[in-house]
Coordinates of C-alpha atoms in Angstrom, one line a residue:
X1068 CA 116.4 216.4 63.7
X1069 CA 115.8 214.7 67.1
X1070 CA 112.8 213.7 67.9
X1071 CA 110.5 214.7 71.0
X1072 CA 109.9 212.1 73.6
X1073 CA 107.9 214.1 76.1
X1074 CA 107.0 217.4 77.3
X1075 CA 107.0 218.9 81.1
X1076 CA 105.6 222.0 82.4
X1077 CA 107.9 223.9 84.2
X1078 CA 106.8 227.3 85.6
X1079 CA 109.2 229.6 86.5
X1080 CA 110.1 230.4 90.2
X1081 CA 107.8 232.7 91.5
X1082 CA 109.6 234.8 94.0
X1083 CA 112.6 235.2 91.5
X1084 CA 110.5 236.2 88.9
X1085 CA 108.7 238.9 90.1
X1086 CA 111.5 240.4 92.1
X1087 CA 113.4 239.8 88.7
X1088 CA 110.9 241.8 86.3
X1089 CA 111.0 245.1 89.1
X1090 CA 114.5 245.9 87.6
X1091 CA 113.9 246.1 83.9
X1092 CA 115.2 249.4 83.5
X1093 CA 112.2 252.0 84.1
X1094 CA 113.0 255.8 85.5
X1095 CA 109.9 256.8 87.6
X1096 CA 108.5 259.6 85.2
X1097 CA 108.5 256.8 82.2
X1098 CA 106.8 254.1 84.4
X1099 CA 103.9 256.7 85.3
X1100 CA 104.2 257.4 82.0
X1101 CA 103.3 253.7 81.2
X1102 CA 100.4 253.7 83.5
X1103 CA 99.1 256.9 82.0
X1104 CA 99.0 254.8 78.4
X1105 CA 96.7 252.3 79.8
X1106 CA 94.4 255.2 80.9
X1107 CA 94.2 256.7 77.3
X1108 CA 93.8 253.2 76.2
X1109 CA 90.9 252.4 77.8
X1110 CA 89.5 256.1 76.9
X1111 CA 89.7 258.4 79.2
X1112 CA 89.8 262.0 79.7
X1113 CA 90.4 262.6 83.1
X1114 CA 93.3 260.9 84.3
X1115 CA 93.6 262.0 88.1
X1116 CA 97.4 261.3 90.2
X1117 CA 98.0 262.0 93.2
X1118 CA 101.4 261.6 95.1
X1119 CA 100.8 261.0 99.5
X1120 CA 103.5 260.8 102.0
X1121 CA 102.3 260.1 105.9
X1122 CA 103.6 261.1 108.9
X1123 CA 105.9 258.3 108.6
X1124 CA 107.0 259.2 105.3
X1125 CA 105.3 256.1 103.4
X1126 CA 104.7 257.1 100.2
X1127 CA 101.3 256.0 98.3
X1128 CA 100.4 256.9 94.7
X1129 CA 96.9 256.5 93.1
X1130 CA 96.0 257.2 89.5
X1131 CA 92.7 256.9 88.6
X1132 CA 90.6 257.7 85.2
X1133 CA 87.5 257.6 84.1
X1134 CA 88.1 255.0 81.3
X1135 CA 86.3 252.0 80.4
X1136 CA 86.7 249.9 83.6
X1137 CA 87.0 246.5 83.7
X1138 CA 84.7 243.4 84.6
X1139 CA 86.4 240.2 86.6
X1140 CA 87.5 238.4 83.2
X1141 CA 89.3 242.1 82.0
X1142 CA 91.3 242.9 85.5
X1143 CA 92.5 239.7 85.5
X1144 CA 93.9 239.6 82.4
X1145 CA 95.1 243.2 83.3
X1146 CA 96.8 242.2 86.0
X1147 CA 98.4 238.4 84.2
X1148 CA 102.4 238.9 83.3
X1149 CA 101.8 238.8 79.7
X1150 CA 98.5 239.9 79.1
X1151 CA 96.6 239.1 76.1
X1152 CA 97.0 241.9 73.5
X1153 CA 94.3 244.6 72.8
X1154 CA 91.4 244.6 70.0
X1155 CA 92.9 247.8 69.2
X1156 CA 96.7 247.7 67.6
X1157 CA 97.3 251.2 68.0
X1158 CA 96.6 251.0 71.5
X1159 CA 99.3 253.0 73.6
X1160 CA 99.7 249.6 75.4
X1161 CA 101.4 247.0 73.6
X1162 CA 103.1 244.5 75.1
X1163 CA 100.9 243.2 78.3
X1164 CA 103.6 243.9 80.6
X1165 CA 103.6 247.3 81.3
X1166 CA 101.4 248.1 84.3
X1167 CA 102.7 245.4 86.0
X1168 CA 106.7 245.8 85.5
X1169 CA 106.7 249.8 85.8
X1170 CA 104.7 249.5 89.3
X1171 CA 106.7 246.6 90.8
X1172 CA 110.0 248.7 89.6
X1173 CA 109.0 250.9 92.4
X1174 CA 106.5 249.7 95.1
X1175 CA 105.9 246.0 96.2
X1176 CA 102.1 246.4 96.6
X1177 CA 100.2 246.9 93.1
X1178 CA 96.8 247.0 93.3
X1179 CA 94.1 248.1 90.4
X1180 CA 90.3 249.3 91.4
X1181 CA 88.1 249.2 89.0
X1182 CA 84.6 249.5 87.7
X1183 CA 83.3 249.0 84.2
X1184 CA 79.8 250.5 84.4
X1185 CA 77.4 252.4 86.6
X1186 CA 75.3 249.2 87.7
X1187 CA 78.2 247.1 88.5
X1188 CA 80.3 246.1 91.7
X1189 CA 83.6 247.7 92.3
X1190 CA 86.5 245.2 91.7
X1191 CA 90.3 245.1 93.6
X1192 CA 92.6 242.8 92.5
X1193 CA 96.5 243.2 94.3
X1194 CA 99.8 241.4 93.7
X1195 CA 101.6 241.7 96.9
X1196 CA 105.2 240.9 96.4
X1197 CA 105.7 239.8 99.8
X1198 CA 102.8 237.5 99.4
X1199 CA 103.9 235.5 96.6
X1200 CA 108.0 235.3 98.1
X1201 CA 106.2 233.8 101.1
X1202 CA 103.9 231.3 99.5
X1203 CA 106.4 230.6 96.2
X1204 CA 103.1 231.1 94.1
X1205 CA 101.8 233.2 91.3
X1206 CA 98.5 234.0 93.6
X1207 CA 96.6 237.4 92.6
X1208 CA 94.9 238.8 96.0
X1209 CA 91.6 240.1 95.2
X1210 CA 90.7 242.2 97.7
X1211 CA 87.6 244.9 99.2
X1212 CA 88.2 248.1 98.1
X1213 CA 89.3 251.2 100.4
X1214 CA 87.0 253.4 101.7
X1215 CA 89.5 256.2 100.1
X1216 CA 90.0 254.2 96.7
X1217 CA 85.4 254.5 96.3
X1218 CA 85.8 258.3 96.9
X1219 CA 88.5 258.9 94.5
X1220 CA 87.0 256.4 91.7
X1221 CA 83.5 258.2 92.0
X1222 CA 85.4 261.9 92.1
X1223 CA 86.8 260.7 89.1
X1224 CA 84.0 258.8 87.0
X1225 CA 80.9 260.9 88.1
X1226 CA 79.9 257.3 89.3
X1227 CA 80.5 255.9 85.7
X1228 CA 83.0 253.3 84.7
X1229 CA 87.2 254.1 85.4
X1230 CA 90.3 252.3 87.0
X1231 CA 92.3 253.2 90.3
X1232 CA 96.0 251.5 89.9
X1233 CA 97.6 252.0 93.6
X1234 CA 101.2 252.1 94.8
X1235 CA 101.8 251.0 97.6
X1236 CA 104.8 249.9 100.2
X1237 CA 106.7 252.1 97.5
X1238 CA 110.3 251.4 98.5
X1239 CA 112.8 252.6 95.0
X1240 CA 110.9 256.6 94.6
X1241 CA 113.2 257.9 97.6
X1242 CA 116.5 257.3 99.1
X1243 CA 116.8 256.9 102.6
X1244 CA 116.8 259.6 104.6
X1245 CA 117.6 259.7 108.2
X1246 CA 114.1 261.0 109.2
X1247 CA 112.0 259.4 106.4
X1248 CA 109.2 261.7 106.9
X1249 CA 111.0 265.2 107.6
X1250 CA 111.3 268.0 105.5
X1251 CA 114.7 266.8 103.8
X1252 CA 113.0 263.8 102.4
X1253 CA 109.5 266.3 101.5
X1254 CA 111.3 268.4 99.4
X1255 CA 113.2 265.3 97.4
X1256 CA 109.6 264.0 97.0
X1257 CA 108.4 268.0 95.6
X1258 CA 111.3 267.6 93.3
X1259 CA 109.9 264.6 91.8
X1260 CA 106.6 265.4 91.6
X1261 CA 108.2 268.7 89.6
X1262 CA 110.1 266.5 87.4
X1263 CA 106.8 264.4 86.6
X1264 CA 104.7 267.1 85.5
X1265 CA 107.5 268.5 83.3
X1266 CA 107.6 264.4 81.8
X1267 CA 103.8 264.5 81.1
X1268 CA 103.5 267.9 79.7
X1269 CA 106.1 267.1 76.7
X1270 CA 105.2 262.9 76.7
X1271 CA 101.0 263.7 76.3
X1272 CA 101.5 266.9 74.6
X1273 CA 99.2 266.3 71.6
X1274 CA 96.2 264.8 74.2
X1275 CA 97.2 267.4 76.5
X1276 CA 96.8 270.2 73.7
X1277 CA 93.0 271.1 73.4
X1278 CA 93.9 273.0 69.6
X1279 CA 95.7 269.3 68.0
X1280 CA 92.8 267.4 66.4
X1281 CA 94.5 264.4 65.8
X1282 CA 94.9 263.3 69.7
X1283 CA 91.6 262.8 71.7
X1284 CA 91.5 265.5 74.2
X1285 CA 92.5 264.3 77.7
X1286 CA 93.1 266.2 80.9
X1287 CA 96.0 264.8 83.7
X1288 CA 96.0 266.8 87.2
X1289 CA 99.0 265.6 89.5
X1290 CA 97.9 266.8 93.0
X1291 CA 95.0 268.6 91.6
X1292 CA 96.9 270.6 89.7
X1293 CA 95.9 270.5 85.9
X1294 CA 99.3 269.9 83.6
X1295 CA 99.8 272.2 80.7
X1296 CA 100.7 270.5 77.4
X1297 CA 104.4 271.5 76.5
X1298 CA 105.0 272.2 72.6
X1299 CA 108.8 271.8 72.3
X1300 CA 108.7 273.3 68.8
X1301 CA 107.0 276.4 70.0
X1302 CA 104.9 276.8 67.6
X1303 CA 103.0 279.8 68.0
X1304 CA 106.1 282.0 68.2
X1305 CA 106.3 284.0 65.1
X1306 CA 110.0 283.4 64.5
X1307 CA 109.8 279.6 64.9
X1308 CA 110.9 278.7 61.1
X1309 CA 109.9 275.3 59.5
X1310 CA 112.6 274.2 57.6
X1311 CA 112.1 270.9 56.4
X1312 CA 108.9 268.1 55.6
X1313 CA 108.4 265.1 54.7
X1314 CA 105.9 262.4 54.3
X1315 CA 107.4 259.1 53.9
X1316 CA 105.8 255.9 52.7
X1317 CA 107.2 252.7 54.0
X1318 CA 106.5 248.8 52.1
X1319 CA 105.9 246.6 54.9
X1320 CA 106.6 243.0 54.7
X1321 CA 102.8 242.3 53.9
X1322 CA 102.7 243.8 51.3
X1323 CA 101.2 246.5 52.6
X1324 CA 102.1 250.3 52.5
X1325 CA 102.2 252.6 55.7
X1326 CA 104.5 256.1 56.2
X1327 CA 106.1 258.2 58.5
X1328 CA 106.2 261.8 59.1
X1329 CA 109.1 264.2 59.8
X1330 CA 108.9 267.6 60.0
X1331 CA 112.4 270.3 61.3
X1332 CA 111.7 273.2 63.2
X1333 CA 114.4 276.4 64.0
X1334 CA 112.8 277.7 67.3
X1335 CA 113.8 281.2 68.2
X1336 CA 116.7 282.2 70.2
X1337 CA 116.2 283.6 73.3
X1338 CA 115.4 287.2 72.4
X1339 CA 113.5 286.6 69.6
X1340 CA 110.7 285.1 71.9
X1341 CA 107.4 287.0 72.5
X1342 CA 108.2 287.8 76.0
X1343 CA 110.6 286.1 78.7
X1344 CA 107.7 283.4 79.9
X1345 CA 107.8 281.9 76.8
X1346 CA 111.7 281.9 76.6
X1347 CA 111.9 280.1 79.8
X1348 CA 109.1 277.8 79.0
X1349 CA 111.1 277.0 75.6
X1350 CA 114.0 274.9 77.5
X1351 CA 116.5 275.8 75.4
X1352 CA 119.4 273.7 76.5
X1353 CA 121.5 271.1 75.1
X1354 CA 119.5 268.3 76.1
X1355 CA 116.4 269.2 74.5
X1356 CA 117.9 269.2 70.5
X1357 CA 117.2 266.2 68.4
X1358 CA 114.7 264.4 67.6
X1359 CA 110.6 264.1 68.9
X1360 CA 109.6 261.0 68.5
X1361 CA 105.8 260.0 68.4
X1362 CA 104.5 256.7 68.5
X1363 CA 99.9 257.1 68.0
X1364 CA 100.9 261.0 69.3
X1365 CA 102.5 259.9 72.3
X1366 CA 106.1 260.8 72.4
X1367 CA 108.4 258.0 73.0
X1368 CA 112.0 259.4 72.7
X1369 CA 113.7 262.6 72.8
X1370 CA 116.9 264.9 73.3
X1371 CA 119.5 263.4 71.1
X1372 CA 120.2 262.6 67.6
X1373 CA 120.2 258.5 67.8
X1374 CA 123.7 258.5 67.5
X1375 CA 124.0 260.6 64.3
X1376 CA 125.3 263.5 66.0
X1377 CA 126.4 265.0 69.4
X1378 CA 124.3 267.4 71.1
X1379 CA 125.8 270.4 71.0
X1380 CA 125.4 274.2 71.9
X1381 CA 125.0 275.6 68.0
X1382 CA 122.1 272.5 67.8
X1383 CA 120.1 273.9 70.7
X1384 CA 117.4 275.6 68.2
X1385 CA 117.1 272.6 65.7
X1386 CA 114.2 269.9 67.1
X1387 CA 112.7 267.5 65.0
X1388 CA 109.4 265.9 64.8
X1389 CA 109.1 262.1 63.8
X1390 CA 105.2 260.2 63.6
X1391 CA 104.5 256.9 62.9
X1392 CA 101.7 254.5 64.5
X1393 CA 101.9 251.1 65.5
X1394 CA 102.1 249.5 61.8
X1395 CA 105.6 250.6 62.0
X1396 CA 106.5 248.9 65.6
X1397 CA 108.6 246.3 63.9
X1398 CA 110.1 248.6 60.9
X1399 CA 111.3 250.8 64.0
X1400 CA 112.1 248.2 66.8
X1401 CA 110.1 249.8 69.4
X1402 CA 111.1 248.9 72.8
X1403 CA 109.2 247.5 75.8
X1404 CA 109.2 250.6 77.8
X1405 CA 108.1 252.4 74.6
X1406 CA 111.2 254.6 75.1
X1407 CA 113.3 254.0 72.0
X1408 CA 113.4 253.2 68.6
X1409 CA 116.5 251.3 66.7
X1410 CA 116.2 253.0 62.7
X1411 CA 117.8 250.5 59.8
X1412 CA 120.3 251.7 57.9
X1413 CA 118.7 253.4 55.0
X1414 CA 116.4 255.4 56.8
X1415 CA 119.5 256.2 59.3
X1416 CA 121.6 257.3 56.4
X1417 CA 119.1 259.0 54.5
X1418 CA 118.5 261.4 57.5
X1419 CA 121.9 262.0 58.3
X1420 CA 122.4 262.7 55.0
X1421 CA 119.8 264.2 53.2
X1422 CA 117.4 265.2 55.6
X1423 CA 119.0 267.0 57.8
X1424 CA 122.1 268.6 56.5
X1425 CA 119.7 272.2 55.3
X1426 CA 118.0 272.1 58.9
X1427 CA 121.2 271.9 60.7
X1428 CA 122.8 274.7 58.9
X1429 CA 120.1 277.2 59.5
X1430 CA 119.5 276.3 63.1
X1431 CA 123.4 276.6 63.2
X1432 CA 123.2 280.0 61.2
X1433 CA 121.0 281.6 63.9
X1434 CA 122.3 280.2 66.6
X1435 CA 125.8 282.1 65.5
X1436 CA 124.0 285.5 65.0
X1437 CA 122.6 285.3 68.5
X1438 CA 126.4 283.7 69.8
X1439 CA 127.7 286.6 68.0
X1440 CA 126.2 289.4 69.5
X1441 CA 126.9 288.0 72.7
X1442 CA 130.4 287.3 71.7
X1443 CA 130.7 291.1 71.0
X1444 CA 129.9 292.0 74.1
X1445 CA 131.5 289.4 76.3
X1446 CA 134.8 290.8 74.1
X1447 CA 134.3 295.0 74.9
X1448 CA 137.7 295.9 76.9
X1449 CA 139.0 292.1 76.5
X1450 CA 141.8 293.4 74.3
X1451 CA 142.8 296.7 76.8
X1452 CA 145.9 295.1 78.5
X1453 CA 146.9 294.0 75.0
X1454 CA 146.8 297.8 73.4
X1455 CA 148.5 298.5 76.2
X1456 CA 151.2 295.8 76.0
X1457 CA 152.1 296.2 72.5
X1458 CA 151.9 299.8 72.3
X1459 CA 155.2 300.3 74.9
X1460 CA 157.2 297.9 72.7
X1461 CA 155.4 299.0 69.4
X1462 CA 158.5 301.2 67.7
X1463 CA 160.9 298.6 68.9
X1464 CA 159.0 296.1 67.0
X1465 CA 158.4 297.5 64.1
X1466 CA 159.6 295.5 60.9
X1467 CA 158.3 298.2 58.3
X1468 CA 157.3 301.7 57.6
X1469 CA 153.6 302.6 55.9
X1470 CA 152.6 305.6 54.3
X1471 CA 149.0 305.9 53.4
X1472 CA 148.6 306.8 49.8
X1473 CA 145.1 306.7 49.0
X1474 CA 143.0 306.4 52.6
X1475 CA 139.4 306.3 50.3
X1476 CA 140.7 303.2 49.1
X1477 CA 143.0 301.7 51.6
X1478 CA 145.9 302.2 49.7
X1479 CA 149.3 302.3 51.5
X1480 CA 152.9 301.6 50.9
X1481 CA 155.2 299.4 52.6
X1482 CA 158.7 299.8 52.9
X1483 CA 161.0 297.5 54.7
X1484 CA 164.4 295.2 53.8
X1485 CA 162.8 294.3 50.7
X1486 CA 162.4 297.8 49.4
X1487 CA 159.3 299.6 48.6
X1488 CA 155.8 298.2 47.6
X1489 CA 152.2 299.1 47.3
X1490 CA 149.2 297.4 48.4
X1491 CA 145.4 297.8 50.1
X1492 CA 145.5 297.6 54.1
X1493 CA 142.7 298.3 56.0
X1494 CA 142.5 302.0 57.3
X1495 CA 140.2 302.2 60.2
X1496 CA 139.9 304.7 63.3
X1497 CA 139.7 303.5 66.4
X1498 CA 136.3 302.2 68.2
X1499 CA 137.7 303.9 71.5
X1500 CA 140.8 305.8 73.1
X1501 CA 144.0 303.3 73.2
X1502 CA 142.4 300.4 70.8
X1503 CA 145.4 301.2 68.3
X1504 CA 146.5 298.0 67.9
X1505 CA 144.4 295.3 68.6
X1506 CA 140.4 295.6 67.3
X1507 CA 137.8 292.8 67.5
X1508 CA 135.4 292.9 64.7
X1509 CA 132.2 291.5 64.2
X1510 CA 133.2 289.8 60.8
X1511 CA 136.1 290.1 58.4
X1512 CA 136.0 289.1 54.5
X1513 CA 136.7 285.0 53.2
X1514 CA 136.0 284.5 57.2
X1515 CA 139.8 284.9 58.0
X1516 CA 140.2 284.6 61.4
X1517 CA 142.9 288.3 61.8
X1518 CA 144.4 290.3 58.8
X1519 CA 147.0 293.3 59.7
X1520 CA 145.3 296.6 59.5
X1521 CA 146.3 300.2 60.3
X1522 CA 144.8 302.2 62.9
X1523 CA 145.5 305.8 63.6
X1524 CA 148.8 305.3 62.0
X1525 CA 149.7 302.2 64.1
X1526 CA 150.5 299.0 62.8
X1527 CA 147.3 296.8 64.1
X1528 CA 145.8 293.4 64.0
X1529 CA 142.1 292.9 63.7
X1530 CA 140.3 289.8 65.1
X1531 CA 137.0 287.9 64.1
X1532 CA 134.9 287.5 66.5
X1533 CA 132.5 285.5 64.6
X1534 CA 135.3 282.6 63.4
X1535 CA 134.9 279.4 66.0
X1536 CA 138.5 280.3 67.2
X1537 CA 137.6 283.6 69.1
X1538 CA 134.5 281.5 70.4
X1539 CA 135.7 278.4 71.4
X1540 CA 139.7 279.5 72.3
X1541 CA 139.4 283.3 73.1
X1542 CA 135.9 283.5 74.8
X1543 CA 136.4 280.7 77.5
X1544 CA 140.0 282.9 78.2
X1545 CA 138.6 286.3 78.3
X1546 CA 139.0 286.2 82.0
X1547 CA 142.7 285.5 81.4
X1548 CA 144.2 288.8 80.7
X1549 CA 147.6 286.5 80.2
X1550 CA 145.7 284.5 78.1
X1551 CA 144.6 286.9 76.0
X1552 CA 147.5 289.0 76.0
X1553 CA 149.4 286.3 74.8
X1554 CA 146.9 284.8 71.3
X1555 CA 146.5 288.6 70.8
X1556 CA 150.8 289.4 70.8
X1557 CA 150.8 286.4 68.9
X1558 CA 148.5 287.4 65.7
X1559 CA 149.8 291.3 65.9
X1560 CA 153.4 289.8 65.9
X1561 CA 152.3 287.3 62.6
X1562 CA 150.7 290.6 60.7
X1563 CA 154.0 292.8 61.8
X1564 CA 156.6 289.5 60.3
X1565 CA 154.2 289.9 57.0
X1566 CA 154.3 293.5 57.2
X1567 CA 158.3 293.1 57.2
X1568 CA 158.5 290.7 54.6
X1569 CA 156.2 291.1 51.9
X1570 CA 157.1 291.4 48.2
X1571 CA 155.2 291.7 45.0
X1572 CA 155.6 288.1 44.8
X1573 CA 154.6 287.0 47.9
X1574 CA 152.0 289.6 48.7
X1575 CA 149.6 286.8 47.8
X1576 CA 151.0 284.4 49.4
X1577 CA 150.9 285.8 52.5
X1578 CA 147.3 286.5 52.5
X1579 CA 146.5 283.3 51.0
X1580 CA 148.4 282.1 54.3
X1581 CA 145.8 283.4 56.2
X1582 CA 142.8 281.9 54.7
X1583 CA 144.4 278.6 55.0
X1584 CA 145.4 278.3 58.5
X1585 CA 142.1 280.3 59.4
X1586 CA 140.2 277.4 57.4
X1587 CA 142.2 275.0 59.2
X1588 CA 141.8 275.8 62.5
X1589 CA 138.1 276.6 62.2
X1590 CA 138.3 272.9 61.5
X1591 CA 140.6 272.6 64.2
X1592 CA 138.2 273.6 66.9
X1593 CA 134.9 271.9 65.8
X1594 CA 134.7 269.0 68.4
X1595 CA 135.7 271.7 71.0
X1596 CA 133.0 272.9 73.4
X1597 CA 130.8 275.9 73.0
X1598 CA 131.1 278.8 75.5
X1599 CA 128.5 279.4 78.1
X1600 CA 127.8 283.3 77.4
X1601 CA 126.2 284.5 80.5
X1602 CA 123.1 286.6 79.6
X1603 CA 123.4 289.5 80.3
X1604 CA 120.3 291.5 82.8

C-alpha cells in the first residue's frame, strides 16, 4: 500500500463546473417539481408560481411559499453545491443539489428571497452564472431584494416566514423564435405552463388531495390558478376494481425492518365512467399504464412497467401503486432527480411473476369486452363485398352437398368424393339480406378463430371477432375491401376444402386443425399492435 506524502487542495474550475451541472438531465416540469419539494420541506401550504414573459419575451419565474424561511446561516447552506443534509430523512429533498442543478438547467440567474420569521430582515442571495465565468470564482451575490419579490413574499406569508426562488435570464424553457416575444412564442410558453399543471396535479396528488390523510394538505396555484390533485386510479368511480395488495416488509442492512406498499387497480373503460368529464380526466392512453411510484407521497416515476413489460393498448386500465419512504432510498436506488428507482432482482422477479400476472389478466379481460364491442361495430358491412364475391362463384366451388337432418340440433349430412357422412354444423339464419356466406360473430366455442357453418342453405364461414387475429390483422384492414375480401375467401375456401374432404376418420382431425392454428396464430399476433377503434359520437 503506498504511502501518502502530501495532500493539495484543488477546487474544481468554477466556470466549468457550474455550466457543467446545468445539463444533468432535468425536463422543466421535473425541475419545478424539485423546487416544489423544497417548499413542502420546509412546511408549506401555499406554494404560489407564477410564469412572466415581457414585451421582449424574457421569461421570469418566481415560486414562493410560506414555509419556514431561512436565516443567513440556512440560505447559505441552501444555496452551497452540496448542501448539508436535512434534520429530517424523509424530507422530499435529499441530496443538497437540487434547487441549485434544476434552476441553472434552465436560467443563468438563480436567486432565493427569504425570510424566516415575522421580526426578521428579508434575505437575497443569487448565483449569477455570468458572474462567476467572469471572475473564475465560486462567489454567491447577496443581493437587496425587489420591490416585486417583498409584495409576492408578503402575498404569500401574510407577513410570516416563506422563500421566493427566482428564474431569471431563463435561456433553455423556449426555443428561439424569430420574434421572441410574439404570439408564436406565447402560445409555446401556454403550452408549457399546460403541461406543468398536468405534472403537478399527478406528482403532489396526495398533498394536493384535501380527503388523503397521510400527506399534509398543501395548496399550488400556477398563475393564480389553484391545481386540482389528479388521482390516476380514479378512485371514486364505482367500477374502478382493486385487484391486488400487498404490504411488504423489507430487512435492511441494519438490522432493521421497513416495508413497501403495492396496491393494482382496473380503472374503468371509457363508458363505464360516471359521466364523459371524468373519462377525459382519466387519461386513458398508453402512456399512463404501469406503475405509480411514491417516494414520502410524492410520486417519483410513472407510465411504464420498469422494463417488465411493454406498454401496450390491452394494459391501458391496469395502474399500479408502489409506497415506500426514505428508509428504502438505498434498497431502491433512488435517483438524484428523484425520478427513478432501479428494483433488485427478487423484488423484480417476484412482481413480474407473482404479483402481477392476476391484475394483468383482468385489466386485459375488460379491456377485450370494451375492444369487443367496438370491434363489432367497426366490423357491420366489412364482410359485404365478400358475400358478394363468393356468392357469384359459390356453385362452381362447391366441393360437397349438405342436407340438414336435424336443424334443432345442427345435424346435417355431407356428401362429397368420399361418400356420405353425418355430423353437427352450425345452422344459423342470416343477421341481414346477402350475409350468406361470410358472418362475424361475437365469440365462437374453444376461441377458434372461423369454423364452416351453414347459412340459409349456403355453405358459410363464420369469423371471431373477439380472437386477436380479427383485431390486430382484420380491423387495421377493414378499409381494404381487397384486404378483406381476400382473409375472408381464404377461410370460406379452408371450411369448403374440409367440407369436401372430411371422413369419419378425419372429422376430428379437421376440427382439431382449427383449434391448433387458431391457438397458434393468436400467439402469432401478440407483439403486434393494437387497433386504434375510433369512438364512435
Amino acid at each position: 500500500m503506498s504511502t501518502v506524502t502530501r495532500s493539495l487542495h484543488v477546487p474544481p474550475d468554477a466556470t466549468r463546473m457550474i455550466e457543467g451541472l446545468r445539463d444533468t438531465g432535468y425536463e422543466f416540469n421535473t425541475a419545478m417539481a424539485d423546487i416544489i419539494d423544497n417548499s413542502i420541506a420546509a412546511g408549506a401550504t401555499l406554494v404560489d408560481i407564477r410564469i412572466l414573459m415581457d414585451f421582449i419575451g424574457d421569461i421570469s419565474i418566481y415560486i414562493a411559499d410560506n414555509g419556514s424561511g431561512m436565516n443567513e446561516a440556512g440560505l447559505i447552506n441552501a444555496m452551497r453545491y452540496g448542501s448539508n443534509e436535512r434534520p429530517d430523512p424523509g424530507s422530499l429533498g435529499k441530496f443538497g443539489l437540487g434547487l441549485k442543478t434544476a434552476s441553472t438547467a434552465f436560467c443563468r440567474s438563480l436567486s432565493v428571497t427569504s425570510r424566516s420569521n415575522s421580526s426578521s430582515d428579508i434575505l437575497k442571495a443569487r448565483w449569477d452564472l455570468d458572474h462567476v465565468s467572469q471572475i473564475q470564482e465560486w462567489q454567491l451575490l447577496f443581493m437587496e431584494p425587489d420591490k416585486d419579490e417583498v409584495e409576492m413574499l408578503d402575498a404569500t406569508t401574510c407577513g410570516n416566514s416563506g422563500t421566493i426562488v427566482s428564474w431569471e435570464k431563463v435561456d433553455r424553457v423556449l426555443k428561439s423564435y424569430s420574434d421572441q416575444g410574439g404570439s408564436y412564442a406565447r402560445k409555446a410558453l401556454e403550452r408549457i405552463q399546460d403541461s406543468l399543471e398536468d405534472h403537478i396535479s399527478m406528482v403532489f396528488q396526495r398533498f394536493l388531495d384535501k380527503d388523503y390523510d397521510r400527506a399534509n394538505d398543501v395548496t399550488i396555484r400556477l398563475n393564480g390558478k389553484e391545481i386540482i390533485a389528479w388521482d390516476p386510479f380514479c378512485s371514486d368511480e364505482p367500477y374502478t376494481e382493486v385487484v391486488a395488495e400487498r404490504a411488504q416488509e423489507v430487512e435492511l442492512p441494519d438490522d432493521q425492518t421497513s416495508s413497501f406498499f403495492i396496491k393494482a387497480y382496473v380503472i374503468p373503460r371509457k363508458e363505464q365512467f360516471s359521466n364523459e368529464e371524468n373519462s377525459k380526466r382519466a387519461k386513458l392512453t398508453n402512456d399512463r399504464q404501469g406503475f405509480y411510484i411514491y417516494r414520502e407521497n410524492r410520486l417519483i416515476h410513472f407510465g411504464d412497467w420498469l422494463g417488465m413489460f411493454r406498454n401496450e393498448p390491452h394494459g391501458t386500465l391496469l395502474r399500479v401503486e408502489f409506497s415506500f419512504d426514505h428508509t428504502l432510498d438505498d434498497a431502491f436506488n433512488v435517483d438524484i432527480k428523484k425520478s427513478k428507482i432501479l428494483l433488485n432482482d427478487d423484488l423484480y422477479n417476484w412482481l413480474k411473476d407473482q404479483f402481477l400476472p392476476a391484475p394483468r389478466r383482468a385489466a386485459d379481460d375488460r379491456y377485450r369486452k370494451g375492444i369487443n364491442k367496438g370491434v363489432g361495430k367497426v366490423a357491420k358491412g366489412a364482410h359485404d363485398v365478400s358475400n358478394s364475391g363468393i356468392g357469384s362463384k359459390e356453385k362452381a366451388l362447391e366441393m360437397a352437398k349438405i342436407e340438414v337432418t336435424d336443424p334443432a340440433n345442427n345435424e346435417v349430412e355431407i356428401t362429397n368424393g368420399n361418400g356420405k357422412f353425418k355430423i353437427k354444423l352450425p345452422i344459423i339464419e342470416p343477421a341481414k339480406e346477402g350475409e350468406v356466406h361470410v358472418a362475424a360473430v361475437d365469440s365462437l366455442d374453444d376461441g377458434l378463430l372461423w369454423e364452416p357453418c351453414l347459412i340459409n342453405k349456403h355453405h358459410a364461414v363464420r369469423i371471431n371477432t373477439s380472437h386477436p387475429y380479427y383485431h390486430k390483422v382484420y380491423v387495421p384492414n377493414l378499409s381494404s375491401g381487397v384486404t378483406v375480401q381476400g382473409m375472408d375467401s381464404l377461410l370460406w375456401s379452408m371450411c369448403e376444402a374440409e367440407l369436401g374432404t372430411i371422413n369419419e376418420e378425419t372429422k376430428y382431425h379437421l376440427k382439431e386443425l382449427r383449434y391448433e392454428v387458431s391457438r397458434l396464430l393468436r400467439k402469432l399476433v401478440e407483439d403486434l399492435p393494437e387497433p386504434e377503434l375510433k369512438d364512435d359520437k
